[in-house]
Coordinates of C-alpha atoms and ligand atoms in Angstrom, one line a residue:
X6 CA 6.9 0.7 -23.0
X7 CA 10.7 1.3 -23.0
X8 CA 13.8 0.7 -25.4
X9 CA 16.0 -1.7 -22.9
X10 CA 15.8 -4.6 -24.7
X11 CA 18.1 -7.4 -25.0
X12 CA 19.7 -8.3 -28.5
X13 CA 21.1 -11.7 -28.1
X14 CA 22.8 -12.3 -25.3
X15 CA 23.0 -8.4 -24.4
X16 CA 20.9 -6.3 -22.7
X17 CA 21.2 -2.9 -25.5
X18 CA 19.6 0.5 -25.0
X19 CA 18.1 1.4 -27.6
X20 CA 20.7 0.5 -30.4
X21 CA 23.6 0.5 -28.2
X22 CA 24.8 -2.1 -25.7
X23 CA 24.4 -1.5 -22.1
X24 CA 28.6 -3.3 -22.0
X25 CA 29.6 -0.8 -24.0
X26 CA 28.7 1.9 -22.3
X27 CA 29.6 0.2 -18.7
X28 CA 33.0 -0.6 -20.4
X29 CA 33.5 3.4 -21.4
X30 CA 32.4 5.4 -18.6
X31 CA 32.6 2.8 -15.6
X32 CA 29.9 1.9 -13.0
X33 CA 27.9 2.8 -11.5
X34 CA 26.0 4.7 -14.4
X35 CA 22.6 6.2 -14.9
X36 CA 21.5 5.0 -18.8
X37 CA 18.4 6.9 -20.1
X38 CA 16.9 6.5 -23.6
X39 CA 15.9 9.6 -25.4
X40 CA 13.6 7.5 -27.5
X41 CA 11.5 6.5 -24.5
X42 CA 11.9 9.7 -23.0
X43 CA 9.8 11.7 -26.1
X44 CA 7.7 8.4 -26.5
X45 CA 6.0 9.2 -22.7
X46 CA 5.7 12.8 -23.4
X47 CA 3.9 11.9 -26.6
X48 CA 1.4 9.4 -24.5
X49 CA 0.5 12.5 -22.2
X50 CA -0.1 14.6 -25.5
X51 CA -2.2 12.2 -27.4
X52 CA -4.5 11.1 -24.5
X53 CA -5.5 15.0 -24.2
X54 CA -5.6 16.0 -27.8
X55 CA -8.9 16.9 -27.7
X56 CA -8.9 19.5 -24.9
X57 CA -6.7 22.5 -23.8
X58 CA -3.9 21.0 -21.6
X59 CA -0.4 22.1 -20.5
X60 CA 1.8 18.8 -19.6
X61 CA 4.2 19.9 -17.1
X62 CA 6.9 17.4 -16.4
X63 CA 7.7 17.2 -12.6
X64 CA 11.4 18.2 -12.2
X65 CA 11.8 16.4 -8.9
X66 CA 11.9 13.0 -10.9
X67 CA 14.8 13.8 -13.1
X68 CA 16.1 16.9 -13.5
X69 CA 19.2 16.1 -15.7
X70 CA 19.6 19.4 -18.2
X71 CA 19.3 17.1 -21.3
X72 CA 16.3 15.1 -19.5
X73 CA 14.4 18.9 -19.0
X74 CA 16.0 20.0 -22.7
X75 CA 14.5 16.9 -24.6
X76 CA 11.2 17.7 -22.6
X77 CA 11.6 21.7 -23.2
X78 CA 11.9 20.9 -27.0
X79 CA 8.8 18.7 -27.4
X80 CA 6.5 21.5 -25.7
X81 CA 6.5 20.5 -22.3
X82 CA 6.3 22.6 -19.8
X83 CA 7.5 21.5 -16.0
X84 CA 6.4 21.7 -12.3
X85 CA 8.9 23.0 -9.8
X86 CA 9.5 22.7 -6.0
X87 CA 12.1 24.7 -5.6
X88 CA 14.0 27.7 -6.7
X89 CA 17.0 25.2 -8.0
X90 CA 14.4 23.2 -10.2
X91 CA 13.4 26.9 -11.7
X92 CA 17.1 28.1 -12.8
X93 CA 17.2 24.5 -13.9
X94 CA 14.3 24.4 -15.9
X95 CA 15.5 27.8 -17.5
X96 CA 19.0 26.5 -18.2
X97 CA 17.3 24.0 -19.9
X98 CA 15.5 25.8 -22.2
X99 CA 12.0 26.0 -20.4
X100 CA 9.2 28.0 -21.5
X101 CA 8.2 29.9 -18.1
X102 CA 4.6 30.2 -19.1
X103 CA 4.3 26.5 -19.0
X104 CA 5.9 27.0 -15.6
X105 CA 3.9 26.0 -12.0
X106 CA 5.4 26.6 -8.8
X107 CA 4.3 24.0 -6.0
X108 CA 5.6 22.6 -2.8
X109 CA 4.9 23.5 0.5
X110 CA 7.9 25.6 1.9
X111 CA 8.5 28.5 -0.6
X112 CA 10.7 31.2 0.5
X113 CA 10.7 34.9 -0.4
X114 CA 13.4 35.0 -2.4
X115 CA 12.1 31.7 -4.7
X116 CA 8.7 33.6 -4.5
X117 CA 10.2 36.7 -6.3
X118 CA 12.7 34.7 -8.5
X119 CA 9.3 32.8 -9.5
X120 CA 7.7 36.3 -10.1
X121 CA 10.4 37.6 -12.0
X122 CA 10.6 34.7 -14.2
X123 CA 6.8 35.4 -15.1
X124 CA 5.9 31.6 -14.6
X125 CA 2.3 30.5 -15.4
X126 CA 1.1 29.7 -11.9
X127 CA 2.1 29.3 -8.2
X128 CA 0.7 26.4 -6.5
X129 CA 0.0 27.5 -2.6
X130 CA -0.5 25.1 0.4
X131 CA -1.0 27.2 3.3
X132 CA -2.6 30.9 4.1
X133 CA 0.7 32.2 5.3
X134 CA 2.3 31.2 2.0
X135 CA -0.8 32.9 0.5
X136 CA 0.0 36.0 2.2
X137 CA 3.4 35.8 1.2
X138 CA 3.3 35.3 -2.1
X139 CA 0.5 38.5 -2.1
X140 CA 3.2 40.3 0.1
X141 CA 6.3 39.9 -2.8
X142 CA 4.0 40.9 -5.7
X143 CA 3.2 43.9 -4.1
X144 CA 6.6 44.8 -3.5
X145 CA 7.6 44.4 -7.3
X146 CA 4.3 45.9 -8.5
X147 CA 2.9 43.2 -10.1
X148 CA 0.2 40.2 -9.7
X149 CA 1.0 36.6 -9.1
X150 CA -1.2 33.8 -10.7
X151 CA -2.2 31.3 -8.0
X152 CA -4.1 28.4 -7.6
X153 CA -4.6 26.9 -4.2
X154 CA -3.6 22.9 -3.5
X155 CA -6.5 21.5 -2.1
X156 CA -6.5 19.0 0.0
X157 CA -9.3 16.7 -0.9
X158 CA -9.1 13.5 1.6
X159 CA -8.7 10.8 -1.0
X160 CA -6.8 7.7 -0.6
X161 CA -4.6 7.0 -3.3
X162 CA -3.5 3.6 -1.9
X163 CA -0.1 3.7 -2.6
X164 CA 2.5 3.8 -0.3
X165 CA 2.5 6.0 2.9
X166 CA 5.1 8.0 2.4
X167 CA 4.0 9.1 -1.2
X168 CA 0.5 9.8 -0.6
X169 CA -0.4 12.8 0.0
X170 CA -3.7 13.9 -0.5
X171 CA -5.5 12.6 3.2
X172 CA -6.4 15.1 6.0
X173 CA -3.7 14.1 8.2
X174 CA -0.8 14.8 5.5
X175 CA 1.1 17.8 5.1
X176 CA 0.0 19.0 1.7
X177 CA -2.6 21.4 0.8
X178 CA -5.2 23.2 2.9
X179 CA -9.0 21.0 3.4
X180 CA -11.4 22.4 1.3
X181 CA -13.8 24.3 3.2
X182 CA -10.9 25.7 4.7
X183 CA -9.5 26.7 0.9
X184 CA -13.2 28.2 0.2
X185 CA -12.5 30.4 2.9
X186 CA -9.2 31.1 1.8
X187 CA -10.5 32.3 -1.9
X188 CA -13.3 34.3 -1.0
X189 CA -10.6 36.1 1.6
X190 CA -7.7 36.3 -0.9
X191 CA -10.3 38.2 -3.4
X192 CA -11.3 40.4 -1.0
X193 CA -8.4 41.0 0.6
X194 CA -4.8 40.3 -1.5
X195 CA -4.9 42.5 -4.4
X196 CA -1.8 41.3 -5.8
X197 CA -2.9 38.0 -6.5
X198 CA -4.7 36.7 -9.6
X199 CA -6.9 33.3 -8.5
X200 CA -7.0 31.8 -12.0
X201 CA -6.7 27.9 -10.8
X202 CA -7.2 25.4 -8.5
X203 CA -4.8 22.8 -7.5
X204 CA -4.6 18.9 -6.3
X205 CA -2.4 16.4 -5.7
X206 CA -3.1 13.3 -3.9
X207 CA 0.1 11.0 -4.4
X208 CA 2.6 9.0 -6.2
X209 CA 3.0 5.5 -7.8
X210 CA -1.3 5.3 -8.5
X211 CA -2.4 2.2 -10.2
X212 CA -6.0 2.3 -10.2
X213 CA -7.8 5.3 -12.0
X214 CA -10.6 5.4 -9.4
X215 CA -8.7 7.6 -6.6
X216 CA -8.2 10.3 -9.6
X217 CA -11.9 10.4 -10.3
X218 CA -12.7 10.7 -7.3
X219 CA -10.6 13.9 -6.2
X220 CA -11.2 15.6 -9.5
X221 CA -15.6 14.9 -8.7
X222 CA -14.5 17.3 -5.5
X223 CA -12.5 20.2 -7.2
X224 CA -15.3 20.0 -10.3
X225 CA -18.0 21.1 -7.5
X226 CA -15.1 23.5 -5.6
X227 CA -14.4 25.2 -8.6
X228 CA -18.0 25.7 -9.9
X229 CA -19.1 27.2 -6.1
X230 CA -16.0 29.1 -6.1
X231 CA -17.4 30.7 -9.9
X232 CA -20.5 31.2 -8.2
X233 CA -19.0 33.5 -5.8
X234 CA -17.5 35.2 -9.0
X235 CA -13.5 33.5 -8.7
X236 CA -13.1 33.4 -12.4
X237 CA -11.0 29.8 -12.8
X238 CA -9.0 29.0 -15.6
X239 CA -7.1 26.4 -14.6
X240 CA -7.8 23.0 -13.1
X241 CA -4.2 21.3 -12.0
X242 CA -4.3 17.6 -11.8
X243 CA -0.9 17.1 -10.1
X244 CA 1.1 14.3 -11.2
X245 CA 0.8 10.4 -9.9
X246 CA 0.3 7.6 -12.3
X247 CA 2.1 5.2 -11.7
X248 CA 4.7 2.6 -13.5
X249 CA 5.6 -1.0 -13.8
X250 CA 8.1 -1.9 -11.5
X251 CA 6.9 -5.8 -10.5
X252 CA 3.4 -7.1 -11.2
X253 CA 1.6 -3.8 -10.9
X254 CA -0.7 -2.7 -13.7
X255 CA -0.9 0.7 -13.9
X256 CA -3.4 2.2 -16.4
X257 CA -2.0 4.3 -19.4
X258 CA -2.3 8.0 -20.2
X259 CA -4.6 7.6 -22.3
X260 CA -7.0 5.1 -20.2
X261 CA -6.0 8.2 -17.3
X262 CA -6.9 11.1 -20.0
X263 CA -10.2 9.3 -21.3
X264 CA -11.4 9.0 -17.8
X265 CA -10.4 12.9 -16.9
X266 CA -12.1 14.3 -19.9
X267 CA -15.1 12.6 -19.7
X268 CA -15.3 14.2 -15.8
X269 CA -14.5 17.6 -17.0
X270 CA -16.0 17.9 -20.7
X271 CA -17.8 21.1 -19.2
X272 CA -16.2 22.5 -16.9
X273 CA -14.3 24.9 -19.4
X274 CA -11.1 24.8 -18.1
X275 CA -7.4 24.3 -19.3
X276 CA -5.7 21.0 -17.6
X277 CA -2.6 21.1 -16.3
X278 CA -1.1 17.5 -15.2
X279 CA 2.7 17.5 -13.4
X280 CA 3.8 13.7 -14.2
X281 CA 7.0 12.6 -13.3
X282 CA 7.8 9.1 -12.4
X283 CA 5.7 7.9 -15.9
X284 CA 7.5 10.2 -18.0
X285 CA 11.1 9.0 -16.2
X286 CA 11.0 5.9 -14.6
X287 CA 11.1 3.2 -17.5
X288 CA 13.3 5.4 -19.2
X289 CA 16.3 4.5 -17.0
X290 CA 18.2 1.9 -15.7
X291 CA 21.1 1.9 -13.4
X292 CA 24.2 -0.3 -14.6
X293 CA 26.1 -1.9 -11.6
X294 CA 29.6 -4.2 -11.5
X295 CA 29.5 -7.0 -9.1
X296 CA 32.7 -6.7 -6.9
X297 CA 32.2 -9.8 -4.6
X298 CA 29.9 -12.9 -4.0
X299 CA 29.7 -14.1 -0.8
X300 CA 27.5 -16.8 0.6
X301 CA 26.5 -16.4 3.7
X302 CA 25.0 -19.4 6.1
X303 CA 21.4 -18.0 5.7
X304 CA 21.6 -15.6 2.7
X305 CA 24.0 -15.4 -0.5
X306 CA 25.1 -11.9 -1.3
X307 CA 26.3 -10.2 -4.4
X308 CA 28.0 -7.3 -3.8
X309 CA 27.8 -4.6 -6.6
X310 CA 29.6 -1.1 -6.8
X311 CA 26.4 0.7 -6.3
X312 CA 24.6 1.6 -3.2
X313 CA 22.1 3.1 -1.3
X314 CA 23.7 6.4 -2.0
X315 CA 23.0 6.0 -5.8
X316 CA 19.7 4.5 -5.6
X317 CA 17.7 5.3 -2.2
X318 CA 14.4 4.0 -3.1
X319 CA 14.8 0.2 -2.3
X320 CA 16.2 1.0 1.0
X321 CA 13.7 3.8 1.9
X322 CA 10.1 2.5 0.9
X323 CA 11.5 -0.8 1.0
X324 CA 10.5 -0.6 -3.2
X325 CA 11.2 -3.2 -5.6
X326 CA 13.2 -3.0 -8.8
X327 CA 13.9 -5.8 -11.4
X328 CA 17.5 -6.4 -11.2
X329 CA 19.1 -8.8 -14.2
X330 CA 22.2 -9.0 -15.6
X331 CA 23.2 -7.2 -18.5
X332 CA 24.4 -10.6 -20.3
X333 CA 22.2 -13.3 -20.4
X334 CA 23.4 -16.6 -18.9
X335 CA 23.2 -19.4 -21.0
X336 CA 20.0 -21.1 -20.8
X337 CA 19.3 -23.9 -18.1
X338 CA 21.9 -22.1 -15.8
X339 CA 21.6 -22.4 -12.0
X340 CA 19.7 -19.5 -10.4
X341 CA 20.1 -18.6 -6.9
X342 CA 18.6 -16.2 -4.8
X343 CA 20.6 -13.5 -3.7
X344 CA 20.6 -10.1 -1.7
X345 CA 22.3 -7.5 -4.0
X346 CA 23.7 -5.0 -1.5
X347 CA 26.4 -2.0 -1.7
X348 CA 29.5 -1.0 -0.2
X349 CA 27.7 1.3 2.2
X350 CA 28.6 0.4 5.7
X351 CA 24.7 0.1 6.9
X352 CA 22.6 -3.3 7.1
X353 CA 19.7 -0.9 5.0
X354 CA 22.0 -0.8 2.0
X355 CA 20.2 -3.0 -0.2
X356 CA 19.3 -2.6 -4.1
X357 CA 17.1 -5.6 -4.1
X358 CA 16.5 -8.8 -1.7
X359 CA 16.2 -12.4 -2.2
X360 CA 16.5 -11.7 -6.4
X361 CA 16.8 -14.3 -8.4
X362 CA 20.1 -14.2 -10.2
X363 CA 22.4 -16.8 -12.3
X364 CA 25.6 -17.2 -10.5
X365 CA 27.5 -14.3 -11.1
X366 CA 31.3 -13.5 -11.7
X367 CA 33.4 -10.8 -10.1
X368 CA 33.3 -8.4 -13.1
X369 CA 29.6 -9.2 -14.0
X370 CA 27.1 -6.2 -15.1
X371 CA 23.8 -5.8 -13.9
X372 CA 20.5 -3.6 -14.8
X373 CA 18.7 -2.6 -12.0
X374 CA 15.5 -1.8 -14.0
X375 CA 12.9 1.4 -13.7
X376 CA 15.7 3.4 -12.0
X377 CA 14.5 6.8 -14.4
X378 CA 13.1 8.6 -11.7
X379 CA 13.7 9.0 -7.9
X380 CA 17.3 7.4 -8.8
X381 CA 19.7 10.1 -9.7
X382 CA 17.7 13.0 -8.3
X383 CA 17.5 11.3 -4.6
X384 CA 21.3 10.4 -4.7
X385 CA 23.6 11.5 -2.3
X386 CA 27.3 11.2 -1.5
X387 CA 26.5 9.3 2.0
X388 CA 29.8 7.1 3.0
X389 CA 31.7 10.2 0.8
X390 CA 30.6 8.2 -2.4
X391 CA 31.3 10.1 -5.7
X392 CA 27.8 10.3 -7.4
X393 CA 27.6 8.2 -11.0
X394 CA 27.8 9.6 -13.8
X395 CA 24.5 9.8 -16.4
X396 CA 24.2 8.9 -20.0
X397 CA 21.9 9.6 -22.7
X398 CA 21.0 7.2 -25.7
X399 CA 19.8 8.3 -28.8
X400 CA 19.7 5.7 -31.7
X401 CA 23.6 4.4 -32.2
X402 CA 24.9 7.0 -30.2
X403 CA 25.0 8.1 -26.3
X404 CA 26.5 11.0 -24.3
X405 CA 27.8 11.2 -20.9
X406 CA 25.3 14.3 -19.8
X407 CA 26.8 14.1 -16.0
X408 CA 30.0 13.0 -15.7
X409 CA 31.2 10.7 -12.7
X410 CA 31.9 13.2 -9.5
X411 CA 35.8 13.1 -8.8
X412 CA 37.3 13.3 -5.4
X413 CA 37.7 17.2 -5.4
X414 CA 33.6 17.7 -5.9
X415 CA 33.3 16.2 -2.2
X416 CA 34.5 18.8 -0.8
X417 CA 34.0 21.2 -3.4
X418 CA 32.8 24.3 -1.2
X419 CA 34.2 23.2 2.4
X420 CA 36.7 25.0 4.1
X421 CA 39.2 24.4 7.2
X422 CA 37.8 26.5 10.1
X423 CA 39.3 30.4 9.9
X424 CA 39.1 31.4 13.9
X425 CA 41.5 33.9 14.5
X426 CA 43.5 33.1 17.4
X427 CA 43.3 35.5 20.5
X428 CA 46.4 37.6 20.2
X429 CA 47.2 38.2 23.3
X430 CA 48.5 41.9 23.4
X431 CA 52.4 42.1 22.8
X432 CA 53.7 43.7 26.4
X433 CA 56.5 46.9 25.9
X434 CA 59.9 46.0 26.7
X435 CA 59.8 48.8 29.1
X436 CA 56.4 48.3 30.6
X437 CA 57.7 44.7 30.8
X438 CA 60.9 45.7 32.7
X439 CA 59.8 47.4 35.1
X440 CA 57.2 44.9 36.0
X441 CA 60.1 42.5 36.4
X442 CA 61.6 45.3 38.5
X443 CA 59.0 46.1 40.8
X444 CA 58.5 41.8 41.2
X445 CA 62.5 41.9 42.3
X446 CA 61.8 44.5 45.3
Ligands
LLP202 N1 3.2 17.1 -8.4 C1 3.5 17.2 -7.1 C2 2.9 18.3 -6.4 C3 4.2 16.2 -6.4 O1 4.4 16.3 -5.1 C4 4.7 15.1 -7.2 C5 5.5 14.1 -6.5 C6 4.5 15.1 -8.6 C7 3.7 16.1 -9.2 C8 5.0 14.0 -9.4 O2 4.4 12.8 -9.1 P1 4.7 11.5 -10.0 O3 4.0 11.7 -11.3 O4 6.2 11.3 -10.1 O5 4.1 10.4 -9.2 N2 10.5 9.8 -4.0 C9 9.3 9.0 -4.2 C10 8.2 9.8 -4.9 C11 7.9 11.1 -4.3 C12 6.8 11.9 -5.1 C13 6.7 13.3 -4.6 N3 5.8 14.1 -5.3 C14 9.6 7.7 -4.9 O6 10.7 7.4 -5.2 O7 8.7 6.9 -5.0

């Protein structure tokens, strides 16, 4: 459920019209709705009432300052993956004991800015990183809270590139594997403190079952890893459910949170879930001008001012988002079916394919739909494109909470090449002479 509705004619979020806001601050432009935002987070909240849970919102998704600060203000805490999404998060306003810290490349240095931000847990996917995490807490005399990701070999049946909880993907370490790896670390790494246990299994879920299934593996993990006296606490559910983009029907929060609880009513532990893409995703659109129409002899194109650069996901997983224009055509108009492609000079630079679409004027707006999460945050400035801007709606009212990049911002940290030139060594007049001198004899 989301607050992009149309009024009319007009496509508004929440009580102000997508035009207006096109008209203002130009196009391509990220639109979020607060309303929705604090609606999802409340979804999360309600369907886990009844037991102790942290909701940490996956940063990765959208990690706009104002989208963290609305989060930050309702209670939420956040996941991270990098030592950029921490100082984020703390810009924002985070509350570091809601913080966890996964992802499977942590460095040193985000280790110890992790440490020294006293975040609630590290999330650790490998035994080096296990040692190394061990390693920095020593060094600043202190303990770092861990959980380890297992991996528990479930299919999530989503796309390939998202799922991540199977044997041959990169995330994680296989449970027996992990066993080993807690009995070790208590033995061994007296600078840790192995208060959770961790999974993830993927992105974009739409059935419930895959869930179950992983968290009927870490239930028995965690009670044989008690049995061997590892006191858990925590039980980390990773993020994953997914959102309407097309046809897909996704099961709510709270059809997710009833079938969770019932699986872990005794296990005594406090839940942490990371969502992201259901927190973000229907939050968002992204407002696009068309520049051109052309028709070509096997395809019609409408080309809009946003590309591939602005909004990846369509070329990369080849995913689908609703694309319609931000004014209604009057009804009984003719429809065609178009490709809506960018300016980027590569035959991949598509937003959508074969949509259907009224015939549209240079000058014409459209919404491409769900664009909340993995828009913005996968943008880039590929083909030296300035990155949109972002607005947030509240009510009547909206603020541009990342302004359009200018010129100067690409190359904001470049610099022309500084080799000194060999010097070659200025020769003395007088040595010089006599050279000259002895040459003449
Ligand atoms: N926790 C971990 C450890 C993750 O790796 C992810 C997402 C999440 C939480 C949040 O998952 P969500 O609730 O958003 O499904 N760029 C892709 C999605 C990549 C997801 C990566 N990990 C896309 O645009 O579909």
């Amino acid at each position: 459920m989301d607050y992009f509705n149309f009024k009319g004619k007009n496509l508004y979020a929440e009580d102000v019209p997508v035009s207006r806001i096109a008209k203002e601050c130009g196009t391509p432009i990220y639109i979020y709705s607060l309303k929705t935002l604090r609606r999802h987070y409340k979804a999360y909240t309600e369907s886990f009432a009844g037991v102790p849970n942290i909701i940490c919102y996956s940063v990765k998704a959208n990690s706009n300052l104002s989208v963290l600060n609305a989060f930050a203000k309702e209670g939420s805490g956040f996941d991270i993956v990098s030592g950029g999404e921490l100082f984020r998060a703390l810009k924002a306003g985070a509350d570091p004991s809601k913080i966890v810290f996964s992802g499977v490349g942590k460095n040193e240095d985000e280790i110890e800015y992790a440490l020294k931000s006293s975040i609630l847990m590290f999330n650790v996917e490998s035994p080096g990183e296990l040692k190394a995490v061990n390693r920095v807490a020593r060094r600043l005399k202190t303990k770092a809270p861990v959980a380890i990701r297992i991996n528990p070999n479930v299919d999530p049946k989503t796309h390939p590139y998202i799922s991540t909880g199977l044997k041959k993907n990169k995330f994680g370490i296989e449970t027996n594997e992990a066993f080993k790896e807690y009995l070790y670390a208590k033995k061994s790494l007296k600078n840790l403190s192995l208060i959770g246990v961790d999974c993830h299994i993927g992105s974009q879920l739409t059935e419930i079952e895959p869930f179950v299934d992983a968290l009927k593996k870490v239930k028995s993990f965690i009670k044989k890893l008690r049995k061997e006296g590892v006191n858990i606490k925590y039980l980390d559910m990773g993020g994953g459910l997914g959102i309407r983009y097309d046809e897909e029907t996704p099961p709510h929060p709270s059809d997710y949170g009833e079938a969770i609880i019932k699986e872990t009513k005794a296990l005594d532990v406090t839940l942490i879930f990371e969502p992201g893409r259901s927190m973000v995703g229907n939050a968002g659109i992204l407002a696009t001008k068309v520049l051109y129409t052309k028709q070509g002899s096997k395809k019609n194109f409408v080309i809009v001012d946003a590309a591939m650069n602005d909004l990846t996901r369509p070329s990369l997983y080849g995913a689908y988002h609703a694309i319609e224009p931000v004014i209604s055509p009057a009804a009984g108009s003719e429809t065609i079916l178009a490709d809506v492609v960018g300016p980027i000079c590569e035959t991949g630079d598509f937003l959508g394919q074969n949509i259907s679409l009224p015939v549209l004027k240079e000058g014409a707006l459209l919404a491409v739909k769900s664009a909340g999460a993995y828009g913005f945050t996968m943008s880039s400035n590929y083909n030296s494109r300035r990155r949109a801007a972002e607005v947030m709606v509240d009510g009547k009212e909206f603020s541009v909470i990342r302004k359009r990049e200018e010129f100067e911002d690409l190359i904001n940290g470049e610099a022309l090449p500084r080799i000194k030139k060999s010097v070659k060594k200025p020769v003395k007049k007088a040595a010089a002479k006599k050279t000259t001198a002895k040459r003449a004899q």
